[in-house]
PDB file of C-alpha atoms in Angstrom:
ATOM      1  CA  UNK X   5      -7.206 -28.527  39.266  1.00  0.00           C
ATOM      2  CA  UNK X   6      -5.410 -25.911  37.141  1.00  0.00           C
ATOM      3  CA  UNK X   7      -6.751 -25.290  33.341  1.00  0.00           C
ATOM      4  CA  UNK X   8      -4.281 -26.049  30.702  1.00  0.00           C
ATOM      5  CA  UNK X   9      -2.388 -23.026  29.304  1.00  0.00           C
ATOM      6  CA  UNK X  10      -3.517 -21.400  25.846  1.00  0.00           C
ATOM      7  CA  UNK X  11      -1.354 -22.191  23.217  1.00  0.00           C
ATOM      8  CA  UNK X  12       0.650 -19.230  22.005  1.00  0.00           C
ATOM      9  CA  UNK X  13      -1.255 -19.046  18.827  1.00  0.00           C
ATOM     10  CA  UNK X  14      -4.324 -19.644  20.007  1.00  0.00           C
ATOM     11  CA  UNK X  15      -3.614 -16.730  22.472  1.00  0.00           C
ATOM     12  CA  UNK X  16      -2.588 -14.326  19.568  1.00  0.00           C
ATOM     13  CA  UNK X  17      -5.552 -14.858  17.254  1.00  0.00           C
ATOM     14  CA  UNK X  18      -8.086 -15.010  20.286  1.00  0.00           C
ATOM     15  CA  UNK X  19     -11.044 -12.835  20.067  1.00  0.00           C
ATOM     16  CA  UNK X  20     -14.202 -11.799  22.183  1.00  0.00           C
ATOM     17  CA  UNK X  21     -17.487 -10.452  20.826  1.00  0.00           C
ATOM     18  CA  UNK X  22     -17.699  -6.583  21.037  1.00  0.00           C
ATOM     19  CA  UNK X  23     -21.277  -6.074  19.114  1.00  0.00           C
ATOM     20  CA  UNK X  24     -22.984  -7.323  16.043  1.00  0.00           C
ATOM     21  CA  UNK X  25     -20.414  -8.508  13.780  1.00  0.00           C
ATOM     22  CA  UNK X  26     -17.272  -7.071  15.629  1.00  0.00           C
ATOM     23  CA  UNK X  27     -14.906  -8.790  17.500  1.00  0.00           C
ATOM     24  CA  UNK X  28     -11.975  -7.001  19.605  1.00  0.00           C
ATOM     25  CA  UNK X  29      -8.275  -8.780  20.099  1.00  0.00           C
ATOM     26  CA  UNK X  30      -4.754  -7.536  20.703  1.00  0.00           C
ATOM     27  CA  UNK X  31      -1.516  -8.119  19.657  1.00  0.00           C
ATOM     28  CA  UNK X  32       0.977 -10.530  21.449  1.00  0.00           C
ATOM     29  CA  UNK X  33       4.624 -10.316  21.653  1.00  0.00           C
ATOM     30  CA  UNK X  34       5.253 -13.989  20.811  1.00  0.00           C
ATOM     31  CA  UNK X  35       4.544 -12.903  17.254  1.00  0.00           C
ATOM     32  CA  UNK X  36       5.914  -9.989  16.937  1.00  0.00           C
ATOM     33  CA  UNK X  37       8.168  -8.870  13.777  1.00  0.00           C
ATOM     34  CA  UNK X  38      10.576  -6.067  13.496  1.00  0.00           C
ATOM     35  CA  UNK X  39       7.813  -3.038  13.844  1.00  0.00           C
ATOM     36  CA  UNK X  40       4.687  -5.003  14.001  1.00  0.00           C
ATOM     37  CA  UNK X  41       2.698  -8.199  14.295  1.00  0.00           C
ATOM     38  CA  UNK X  42       3.828 -10.803  12.018  1.00  0.00           C
ATOM     39  CA  UNK X  43       1.641 -10.734   8.929  1.00  0.00           C
ATOM     40  CA  UNK X  44       0.827 -14.415   8.995  1.00  0.00           C
ATOM     41  CA  UNK X  45      -0.729 -14.034  12.507  1.00  0.00           C
ATOM     42  CA  UNK X  46      -2.875 -11.078  11.379  1.00  0.00           C
ATOM     43  CA  UNK X  47      -4.236 -13.199   8.617  1.00  0.00           C
ATOM     44  CA  UNK X  48      -4.903 -15.561  10.955  1.00  0.00           C
ATOM     45  CA  UNK X  49      -6.710 -13.566  13.194  1.00  0.00           C
ATOM     46  CA  UNK X  50      -8.925 -11.850  10.512  1.00  0.00           C
ATOM     47  CA  UNK X  51      -9.673 -15.284   9.385  1.00  0.00           C
ATOM     48  CA  UNK X  52     -10.340 -16.378  13.119  1.00  0.00           C
ATOM     49  CA  UNK X  53     -13.056 -13.796  13.262  1.00  0.00           C
ATOM     50  CA  UNK X  54     -14.882 -15.078  10.194  1.00  0.00           C
ATOM     51  CA  UNK X  55     -14.370 -18.525  11.555  1.00  0.00           C
ATOM     52  CA  UNK X  56     -15.895 -17.694  14.960  1.00  0.00           C
ATOM     53  CA  UNK X  57     -18.945 -15.870  13.429  1.00  0.00           C
ATOM     54  CA  UNK X  58     -22.626 -17.695  14.369  1.00  0.00           C
ATOM     55  CA  UNK X  59     -23.242 -17.430  10.946  1.00  0.00           C
ATOM     56  CA  UNK X  60     -20.591 -19.017   9.349  1.00  0.00           C
ATOM     57  CA  UNK X  61     -21.319 -21.620   6.320  1.00  0.00           C
ATOM     58  CA  UNK X  62     -18.670 -24.480   5.616  1.00  0.00           C
ATOM     59  CA  UNK X  63     -14.783 -23.847   5.697  1.00  0.00           C
ATOM     60  CA  UNK X  64     -12.763 -21.196   4.421  1.00  0.00           C
ATOM     61  CA  UNK X  65     -11.443 -22.117   0.490  1.00  0.00           C
ATOM     62  CA  UNK X  66      -9.897 -18.597   0.024  1.00  0.00           C
ATOM     63  CA  UNK X  67      -8.755 -15.545   2.064  1.00  0.00           C
ATOM     64  CA  UNK X  68      -7.149 -12.452   0.889  1.00  0.00           C
ATOM     65  CA  UNK X  69      -5.701  -9.669   3.168  1.00  0.00           C
ATOM     66  CA  UNK X  70      -4.551  -6.309   2.255  1.00  0.00           C
ATOM     67  CA  UNK X  71      -2.290  -4.739   4.439  1.00  0.00           C
ATOM     68  CA  UNK X  72      -3.202  -1.038   4.334  1.00  0.00           C
ATOM     69  CA  UNK X  73      -1.508   0.167   7.655  1.00  0.00           C
ATOM     70  CA  UNK X  74       1.058  -0.525  10.332  1.00  0.00           C
ATOM     71  CA  UNK X  75      -0.707  -2.325  13.217  1.00  0.00           C
ATOM     72  CA  UNK X  76       0.811  -1.105  16.827  1.00  0.00           C
ATOM     73  CA  UNK X  77       1.119  -2.980  19.919  1.00  0.00           C
ATOM     74  CA  UNK X  78      -2.428  -2.701  21.749  1.00  0.00           C
ATOM     75  CA  UNK X  79      -5.938  -3.574  20.995  1.00  0.00           C
ATOM     76  CA  UNK X  80      -8.040  -3.703  17.896  1.00  0.00           C
ATOM     77  CA  UNK X  81     -11.406  -4.295  16.305  1.00  0.00           C
ATOM     78  CA  UNK X  82     -12.355  -6.598  13.720  1.00  0.00           C
ATOM     79  CA  UNK X  83     -15.475  -6.021  11.404  1.00  0.00           C
ATOM     80  CA  UNK X  84     -16.515  -9.516  10.020  1.00  0.00           C
ATOM     81  CA  UNK X  85     -19.570  -9.096   7.828  1.00  0.00           C
ATOM     82  CA  UNK X  86     -20.974 -11.910   5.588  1.00  0.00           C
ATOM     83  CA  UNK X  87     -21.833 -10.358   2.539  1.00  0.00           C
ATOM     84  CA  UNK X  88     -23.377 -12.843   0.724  1.00  0.00           C
ATOM     85  CA  UNK X  89     -24.678 -16.804   1.367  1.00  0.00           C
ATOM     86  CA  UNK X  90     -25.551 -19.172  -1.208  1.00  0.00           C
ATOM     87  CA  UNK X  91     -26.486 -22.775  -1.206  1.00  0.00           C
ATOM     88  CA  UNK X  92     -22.660 -24.076  -0.786  1.00  0.00           C
ATOM     89  CA  UNK X  93     -20.535 -20.748  -0.888  1.00  0.00           C
ATOM     90  CA  UNK X  94     -20.511 -17.613   1.400  1.00  0.00           C
ATOM     91  CA  UNK X  95     -18.614 -14.306   0.997  1.00  0.00           C
ATOM     92  CA  UNK X  96     -16.893 -12.045   3.709  1.00  0.00           C
ATOM     93  CA  UNK X  97     -15.474  -8.659   3.934  1.00  0.00           C
ATOM     94  CA  UNK X  98     -13.118  -8.267   6.747  1.00  0.00           C
ATOM     95  CA  UNK X  99     -11.557  -5.117   8.263  1.00  0.00           C
ATOM     96  CA  UNK X 100      -9.159  -4.472  11.021  1.00  0.00           C
ATOM     97  CA  UNK X 101      -9.340  -1.183  12.701  1.00  0.00           C
ATOM     98  CA  UNK X 102      -6.903   0.333  15.404  1.00  0.00           C
ATOM     99  CA  UNK X 103      -7.222   3.742  17.219  1.00  0.00           C
ATOM    100  CA  UNK X 104      -9.899   4.830  14.750  1.00  0.00           C
ATOM    101  CA  UNK X 105      -8.263   4.012  11.739  1.00  0.00           C
ATOM    102  CA  UNK X 106      -8.428   1.016   9.048  1.00  0.00           C
ATOM    103  CA  UNK X 107      -5.057  -1.233   9.288  1.00  0.00           C
ATOM    104  CA  UNK X 108      -5.919  -4.185   7.452  1.00  0.00           C
ATOM    105  CA  UNK X 109      -8.846  -5.209   5.058  1.00  0.00           C
ATOM    106  CA  UNK X 110      -9.667  -8.821   3.662  1.00  0.00           C
ATOM    107  CA  UNK X 111     -12.283 -10.585   2.242  1.00  0.00           C
ATOM    108  CA  UNK X 112     -12.628 -14.403   2.233  1.00  0.00           C
ATOM    109  CA  UNK X 113     -14.639 -17.088   0.373  1.00  0.00           C
ATOM    110  CA  UNK X 114     -16.195 -20.323   2.672  1.00  0.00           C
ATOM    111  CA  UNK X 115     -17.695 -23.364   0.849  1.00  0.00           C
ATOM    112  CA  UNK X 116     -19.274 -26.318   2.163  1.00  0.00           C
ATOM    113  CA  UNK X 117     -16.997 -28.985   0.782  1.00  0.00           C
ATOM    114  CA  UNK X 118     -18.340 -32.474  -0.936  1.00  0.00           C
ATOM    115  CA  UNK X 119     -17.037 -35.569  -2.375  1.00  0.00           C
ATOM    116  CA  UNK X 120     -15.951 -35.378  -6.205  1.00  0.00           C
ATOM    117  CA  UNK X 121     -13.785 -36.685  -8.336  1.00  0.00           C
ATOM    118  CA  UNK X 122     -10.211 -35.014  -7.784  1.00  0.00           C
ATOM    119  CA  UNK X 123      -6.936 -34.879  -9.435  1.00  0.00           C
ATOM    120  CA  UNK X 124      -3.447 -33.443  -8.277  1.00  0.00           C
ATOM    121  CA  UNK X 125      -0.989 -32.033 -10.898  1.00  0.00           C
ATOM    122  CA  UNK X 126       1.449 -29.900  -8.512  1.00  0.00           C
ATOM    123  CA  UNK X 127       4.360 -31.919  -7.892  1.00  0.00           C
ATOM    124  CA  UNK X 128       5.766 -32.302  -4.374  1.00  0.00           C
ATOM    125  CA  UNK X 129       9.524 -31.499  -4.301  1.00  0.00           C
ATOM    126  CA  UNK X 130      12.193 -34.056  -3.822  1.00  0.00           C
ATOM    127  CA  UNK X 131      13.747 -33.254  -0.423  1.00  0.00           C
ATOM    128  CA  UNK X 132      15.117 -34.917   2.654  1.00  0.00           C
ATOM    129  CA  UNK X 133      12.321 -36.064   5.652  1.00  0.00           C
ATOM    130  CA  UNK X 134      12.145 -33.516   8.102  1.00  0.00           C
ATOM    131  CA  UNK X 135      14.028 -35.616  11.022  1.00  0.00           C
ATOM    132  CA  UNK X 136      16.691 -35.519   8.915  1.00  0.00           C
ATOM    133  CA  UNK X 137      17.222 -31.920   8.466  1.00  0.00           C
ATOM    134  CA  UNK X 138      18.176 -29.901  11.649  1.00  0.00           C
ATOM    135  CA  UNK X 139      16.154 -26.833  12.954  1.00  0.00           C
ATOM    136  CA  UNK X 140      17.034 -23.081  12.657  1.00  0.00           C
ATOM    137  CA  UNK X 141      19.270 -21.996  15.101  1.00  0.00           C
ATOM    138  CA  UNK X 142      18.372 -19.859  17.636  1.00  0.00           C
ATOM    139  CA  UNK X 143      18.719 -16.465  17.064  1.00  0.00           C
ATOM    140  CA  UNK X 144      19.107 -16.820  13.016  1.00  0.00           C
ATOM    141  CA  UNK X 145      17.007 -13.701  12.713  1.00  0.00           C
ATOM    142  CA  UNK X 146      16.167 -10.578  14.851  1.00  0.00           C
ATOM    143  CA  UNK X 147      12.439 -11.142  14.837  1.00  0.00           C
ATOM    144  CA  UNK X 148      10.439 -12.945  17.636  1.00  0.00           C
ATOM    145  CA  UNK X 149       7.920 -14.748  15.416  1.00  0.00           C
ATOM    146  CA  UNK X 150      10.534 -17.126  14.170  1.00  0.00           C
ATOM    147  CA  UNK X 151      10.627 -18.600  17.583  1.00  0.00           C
ATOM    148  CA  UNK X 152       6.933 -19.755  17.444  1.00  0.00           C
ATOM    149  CA  UNK X 153       7.486 -21.953  14.828  1.00  0.00           C
ATOM    150  CA  UNK X 154      10.464 -25.352  14.402  1.00  0.00           C
ATOM    151  CA  UNK X 155      11.918 -24.487  11.123  1.00  0.00           C
ATOM    152  CA  UNK X 156      14.212 -26.605   9.382  1.00  0.00           C
ATOM    153  CA  UNK X 157      15.416 -25.481   6.281  1.00  0.00           C
ATOM    154  CA  UNK X 158      15.968 -27.298   3.123  1.00  0.00           C
ATOM    155  CA  UNK X 159      17.194 -24.933   0.670  1.00  0.00           C
ATOM    156  CA  UNK X 160      17.086 -21.109   1.071  1.00  0.00           C
ATOM    157  CA  UNK X 161      17.333 -20.588   4.237  1.00  0.00           C
ATOM    158  CA  UNK X 162      19.599 -17.193   4.078  1.00  0.00           C
ATOM    159  CA  UNK X 163      21.466 -15.471   1.108  1.00  0.00           C
ATOM    160  CA  UNK X 164      24.706 -17.532   0.177  1.00  0.00           C
ATOM    161  CA  UNK X 165      26.040 -14.948  -2.505  1.00  0.00           C
ATOM    162  CA  UNK X 166      28.132 -11.820  -1.942  1.00  0.00           C
ATOM    163  CA  UNK X 167      25.885  -8.528  -1.156  1.00  0.00           C
ATOM    164  CA  UNK X 168      25.655  -7.021  -4.274  1.00  0.00           C
ATOM    165  CA  UNK X 169      25.164  -9.810  -6.202  1.00  0.00           C
ATOM    166  CA  UNK X 170      22.482 -11.849  -7.190  1.00  0.00           C
ATOM    167  CA  UNK X 171      21.146 -15.332  -6.053  1.00  0.00           C
ATOM    168  CA  UNK X 172      20.559 -17.720  -9.226  1.00  0.00           C
ATOM    169  CA  UNK X 173      17.086 -18.189  -8.046  1.00  0.00           C
ATOM    170  CA  UNK X 174      14.702 -16.946  -4.978  1.00  0.00           C
ATOM    171  CA  UNK X 175      13.161 -20.625  -4.204  1.00  0.00           C
ATOM    172  CA  UNK X 176      13.006 -21.354  -0.593  1.00  0.00           C
ATOM    173  CA  UNK X 177      11.941 -24.816   0.931  1.00  0.00           C
ATOM    174  CA  UNK X 178      11.397 -25.818   4.741  1.00  0.00           C
ATOM    175  CA  UNK X 179       9.870 -28.050   6.837  1.00  0.00           C
ATOM    176  CA  UNK X 180       7.820 -26.265   9.363  1.00  0.00           C
ATOM    177  CA  UNK X 181       5.163 -26.507  12.090  1.00  0.00           C
ATOM    178  CA  UNK X 182       4.343 -24.639  15.189  1.00  0.00           C
ATOM    179  CA  UNK X 183       6.442 -24.475  18.241  1.00  0.00           C
ATOM    180  CA  UNK X 184       5.359 -25.771  20.908  1.00  0.00           C
ATOM    181  CA  UNK X 185       3.443 -28.233  18.202  1.00  0.00           C
ATOM    182  CA  UNK X 186       0.415 -27.908  17.757  1.00  0.00           C
ATOM    183  CA  UNK X 187      -2.573 -29.589  15.635  1.00  0.00           C
ATOM    184  CA  UNK X 188      -3.202 -27.267  12.657  1.00  0.00           C
ATOM    185  CA  UNK X 189      -6.507 -25.668  11.847  1.00  0.00           C
ATOM    186  CA  UNK X 190      -7.294 -23.188   9.045  1.00  0.00           C
ATOM    187  CA  UNK X 191      -5.986 -20.122  11.099  1.00  0.00           C
ATOM    188  CA  UNK X 192      -2.638 -21.935  11.223  1.00  0.00           C
ATOM    189  CA  UNK X 193      -2.367 -22.859   7.624  1.00  0.00           C
ATOM    190  CA  UNK X 194      -3.122 -18.916   6.726  1.00  0.00           C
ATOM    191  CA  UNK X 195      -0.345 -17.770   9.165  1.00  0.00           C
ATOM    192  CA  UNK X 196       2.195 -20.767   7.626  1.00  0.00           C
ATOM    193  CA  UNK X 197       1.588 -19.412   4.055  1.00  0.00           C
ATOM    194  CA  UNK X 198       3.307 -16.118   5.107  1.00  0.00           C
ATOM    195  CA  UNK X 199       6.164 -17.583   6.909  1.00  0.00           C
ATOM    196  CA  UNK X 200       8.306 -16.967   4.293  1.00  0.00           C
ATOM    197  CA  UNK X 201      10.945 -13.689   4.242  1.00  0.00           C
ATOM    198  CA  UNK X 202      10.816 -11.369   1.210  1.00  0.00           C
ATOM    199  CA  UNK X 203      11.855 -13.136  -1.853  1.00  0.00           C
ATOM    200  CA  UNK X 204      14.081 -10.176  -2.731  1.00  0.00           C
ATOM    201  CA  UNK X 205      16.493 -10.917   0.141  1.00  0.00           C
ATOM    202  CA  UNK X 206      17.629 -14.280  -1.213  1.00  0.00           C
ATOM    203  CA  UNK X 207      17.765 -12.756  -5.068  1.00  0.00           C
ATOM    204  CA  UNK X 208      19.582  -9.931  -3.942  1.00  0.00           C
ATOM    205  CA  UNK X 209      21.387 -11.393  -1.233  1.00  0.00           C
ATOM    206  CA  UNK X 210      21.098  -9.116   1.800  1.00  0.00           C
ATOM    207  CA  UNK X 211      18.372  -6.937   3.429  1.00  0.00           C
ATOM    208  CA  UNK X 212      16.113  -4.801   0.983  1.00  0.00           C
ATOM    209  CA  UNK X 213      13.384  -2.424   2.542  1.00  0.00           C
ATOM    210  CA  UNK X 214      10.063  -4.633   1.693  1.00  0.00           C
ATOM    211  CA  UNK X 215       6.574  -5.403   2.620  1.00  0.00           C
ATOM    212  CA  UNK X 216       3.516  -7.392   2.056  1.00  0.00           C
ATOM    213  CA  UNK X 217       0.580  -5.344   0.203  1.00  0.00           C
ATOM    214  CA  UNK X 218      -1.732  -8.062  -0.332  1.00  0.00           C
ATOM    215  CA  UNK X 219      -1.718 -11.630  -0.098  1.00  0.00           C
ATOM    216  CA  UNK X 220      -4.392 -14.369  -0.839  1.00  0.00           C
ATOM    217  CA  UNK X 221      -4.542 -18.003   0.527  1.00  0.00           C
ATOM    218  CA  UNK X 222      -6.122 -21.022  -0.985  1.00  0.00           C
ATOM    219  CA  UNK X 223      -7.081 -23.824   1.450  1.00  0.00           C
ATOM    220  CA  UNK X 224      -7.000 -27.635  -0.170  1.00  0.00           C
ATOM    221  CA  UNK X 225      -7.636 -29.436   2.371  1.00  0.00           C
ATOM    222  CA  UNK X 226     -10.721 -30.282   4.659  1.00  0.00           C
ATOM    223  CA  UNK X 227     -10.764 -29.720   8.360  1.00  0.00           C
ATOM    224  CA  UNK X 228     -10.561 -33.558   9.029  1.00  0.00           C
ATOM    225  CA  UNK X 229      -7.601 -33.451   6.659  1.00  0.00           C
ATOM    226  CA  UNK X 230      -5.851 -31.001   8.854  1.00  0.00           C
ATOM    227  CA  UNK X 231      -6.409 -32.422  12.115  1.00  0.00           C
ATOM    228  CA  UNK X 232      -4.861 -35.718  10.766  1.00  0.00           C
ATOM    229  CA  UNK X 233      -1.587 -34.146  10.555  1.00  0.00           C
ATOM    230  CA  UNK X 234      -1.385 -33.831  14.116  1.00  0.00           C
ATOM    231  CA  UNK X 235       2.036 -32.863  15.435  1.00  0.00           C
ATOM    232  CA  UNK X 236       3.882 -33.754  11.707  1.00  0.00           C
ATOM    233  CA  UNK X 237       5.871 -31.121   9.705  1.00  0.00           C
ATOM    234  CA  UNK X 238       4.848 -29.549   6.648  1.00  0.00           C
ATOM    235  CA  UNK X 239       7.039 -28.465   3.518  1.00  0.00           C
ATOM    236  CA  UNK X 240       6.730 -25.214   2.393  1.00  0.00           C
ATOM    237  CA  UNK X 241       8.145 -23.977  -1.059  1.00  0.00           C
ATOM    238  CA  UNK X 242       8.242 -20.548  -2.067  1.00  0.00           C
ATOM    239  CA  UNK X 243       9.850 -18.572  -5.343  1.00  0.00           C
ATOM    240  CA  UNK X 244       9.208 -15.435  -6.854  1.00  0.00           C
ATOM    241  CA  UNK X 245       8.400 -14.994 -10.590  1.00  0.00           C
ATOM    242  CA  UNK X 246       9.595 -11.418 -11.334  1.00  0.00           C
ATOM    243  CA  UNK X 247      10.905  -8.309  -9.420  1.00  0.00           C
ATOM    244  CA  UNK X 248       9.672  -4.856 -11.520  1.00  0.00           C
ATOM    245  CA  UNK X 249       9.309  -1.288 -10.454  1.00  0.00           C
ATOM    246  CA  UNK X 250       9.322  -1.641  -6.667  1.00  0.00           C
ATOM    247  CA  UNK X 251       6.805  -4.919  -6.649  1.00  0.00           C
ATOM    248  CA  UNK X 252       7.317  -8.534  -6.631  1.00  0.00           C
ATOM    249  CA  UNK X 253       5.472 -11.480  -6.404  1.00  0.00           C
ATOM    250  CA  UNK X 254       5.907 -14.294  -4.160  1.00  0.00           C
ATOM    251  CA  UNK X 255       4.156 -17.708  -4.609  1.00  0.00           C
ATOM    252  CA  UNK X 256       3.895 -20.768  -1.924  1.00  0.00           C
ATOM    253  CA  UNK X 257       3.008 -24.116  -1.715  1.00  0.00           C
ATOM    254  CA  UNK X 258       2.372 -26.042   1.916  1.00  0.00           C
ATOM    255  CA  UNK X 259       2.495 -29.626   1.263  1.00  0.00           C
ATOM    256  CA  UNK X 260       1.630 -32.621   4.438  1.00  0.00           C
ATOM    257  CA  UNK X 261       4.732 -34.891   4.615  1.00  0.00           C
ATOM    258  CA  UNK X 262       2.738 -37.583   2.713  1.00  0.00           C
ATOM    259  CA  UNK X 263       2.936 -35.516  -0.297  1.00  0.00           C
ATOM    260  CA  UNK X 264      -0.415 -33.610  -0.259  1.00  0.00           C
ATOM    261  CA  UNK X 265      -0.876 -30.012  -1.108  1.00  0.00           C
ATOM    262  CA  UNK X 266      -3.011 -28.395   2.077  1.00  0.00           C
ATOM    263  CA  UNK X 267      -2.556 -24.677   0.877  1.00  0.00           C
ATOM    264  CA  UNK X 268      -0.907 -22.335  -1.910  1.00  0.00           C
ATOM    265  CA  UNK X 269      -0.723 -18.653  -2.008  1.00  0.00           C
ATOM    266  CA  UNK X 270       0.502 -15.838  -3.750  1.00  0.00           C
ATOM    267  CA  UNK X 271       1.246 -12.299  -2.622  1.00  0.00           C
ATOM    268  CA  UNK X 272       2.287  -8.929  -4.218  1.00  0.00           C
ATOM    269  CA  UNK X 273       5.585  -7.389  -2.058  1.00  0.00           C
ATOM    270  CA  UNK X 274       6.611  -3.697  -2.114  1.00  0.00           C
ATOM    271  CA  UNK X 275      10.464  -3.093  -2.312  1.00  0.00           C
ATOM    272  CA  UNK X 276      12.794  -0.489  -2.060  1.00  0.00           C
ATOM    273  CA  UNK X 277      15.967  -0.698  -4.163  1.00  0.00           C
TER     274      UNK X 277
END
């Protein structure tokens, strides 16, 4: 009997133990960006190291990734070390090295979730359903990783103003799922939160050299909630709040089709203008 093929996402974040607290992996072409791997897949791979660790407690509630340097094509190593474990929370330091140099650092917080009173104040955007929105056309942008997702843009898919002018806002919204479809988990959500192009591309109506420096993702759903999403699309929404002195922020939300906020993120992005 032929073994089922591994989903490209699982192949990309795949790790093998290589010593105490150390895992080895390698980049894949499926999630390649212009000059290195898509930042979301790097975040997902770092998180996967903690998720795979035998000392893991609970599930992730926060992940901060600092992109310290470029990642080249080929193998890399991740050290995933729990720095403190409490009764219900666990803190992690994560470091990705390649060719003897640190390329990315991260920290994560895991927790044991429990049933409590809950309330949501964030408001689900007023958008058409995913099946009413056409997907992005093939070749929309010259980066390989976009083909790893089924994206259906509602607004802000690409700059619509004339180059050299400013778009009135930096909001992008799209329906998203993995391609081929895959039941999501925490690693997938970590990747989704970085699936928006830099907000300055939209605000300035054109390409500007830019790159994420640091990104923090907060997970608001438990594992059962993510599993229940199955192959449904989720809604992503992102915007910036300020562009100033070579850096801008980028806030994002990921919603289930039922209107439940499953993750939010915030990143600081370098730009040259």
